[in-house]
């Protein structure tokens, strides 16, 4: 573990000390994990989306959340500073993803954590709950979260903000990849990101090889079995203007999961945590306080 102080935010504002961990995840793969905030605070574990990194949570870990909670974010396998083998079997086995989350929870002793999953992070939370249960989880926050992947979901639950660009995002050609990822990142918000934020997100996206992006999308996923038996609170934070993971996905989650409650963001796209961070952080804090009381 390493402790540093750095300006690790989308706007490059200084934050408090950052602890850096290397965790052995599923199959022994090395995961890069960072934490901020109160070491004795209720833990919140952030799981980012496809082709991103822990940096997408900067508006959370640089906020007042760090004054009250223990904030932990990882780079998913194949992303950011985590180990990134190219072979498909490192990404198509749901138990490996589940074991990644379990290893972080165990290594950092995150008992009764709130799990926050943006986009693809919803799949990973379902993987974890299916394999390891919910006894170490206090609550869940889906942020434009996805729970179904495959032919039946394309066009109905997953929309053109993703589908229109994904073939180019997995092409074996760098200029094509750059064009695709630029278009994909620009499709996330309902209103354009500030230039610095856009550049950080685009740079993070390009650290992920196209073959790994393809491997992530090759899975057939149905999280309904997990959602139907969920006993802990699930907050569904979703932008009404999301063209990547469509609002229909959130409606599906709300219909299937008995503990789900909605938080709709009008005029917001695929990134409520970046487009309206003050509201998002306030609602996440309220959820964490409620389940930690």
Steps between C-alpha positions, in 0.01 A plus 500: 500500500622849412371835630536807279346842462412594145264717292299199381176657380342578168563870567840432661405644837711382795357226718603329820740208535442209263577143605598268216459124521583206276243224547513148358164455332336205327752255358782695665465803270646819648250778567583866560293641788494847656330640809429840651315645795445378855664169575232429762209626291229285342655353184386573144649296214478655150506281186537687171371421152643351183828653383538740792698521827473615861542859376136514394409523871707815563192713571422258780837444664591870484168598659366528854429126484865451597441685828253237618553175309774261396507524121657218298528476122677242287608471140310199370696208356630603158461870581711789623792384714369148562645197325367468145553164330341481156358146503117483506474256791621771741182699429222260399484307830264669744660326798830680433324837515323388818828392656655839416239679710523241776880538512478878534239472775710242685839669452377842613253359755203684354230351720147619422613697197277698267574383145473766229497371143502724195390345170698172463553516875140381538592171335794456736289563809256233382795264441619559855160453664434181304830342606554642848160608628398829657601454864795743472302762305297774668345652186549546126490807276462440126615801296370452147551138600462212257381151600419334164740456208455316172285496190170550681632806681646677196264769379252449783707545817834608350473785253665679209739697720682169537397293200578763236865515603589159638603326177765769446600488870607136463657530153863404448591853392612782727352799306166317489519432875575865578210617286266254669605576857481874439143456374408263783625730777326797340176299493498451876380841624184679395704822492871503405758432768748778582809457279729380781247239612450380143875463447548303824218261415624455144857436618373239747299331228804466275703315765276198434595288196229448241518123549412538866202719416385225263544235771287697745214527251520131405323391816134398515374641830164488677500639853132445567561197724708717733263795494194289586659375822670823609434595863718810539392844371570575134500861381450529124654832389430543130494785252180540303713606198734198515556363149762242608318298766143596423250607767321177416784316677427691821128436460580130465710500817226681691242247381709193586672597827280525812742733684567740211409867522536752215694823477427642156722780365312716253710642218795278596673234291710197591708665774285637785806493729680742266212705362332570836765404756360709787163325487658161437737536796219619726286198414792258538580647841139468609487137389826417678392670821167319494650152470784577742277624781 
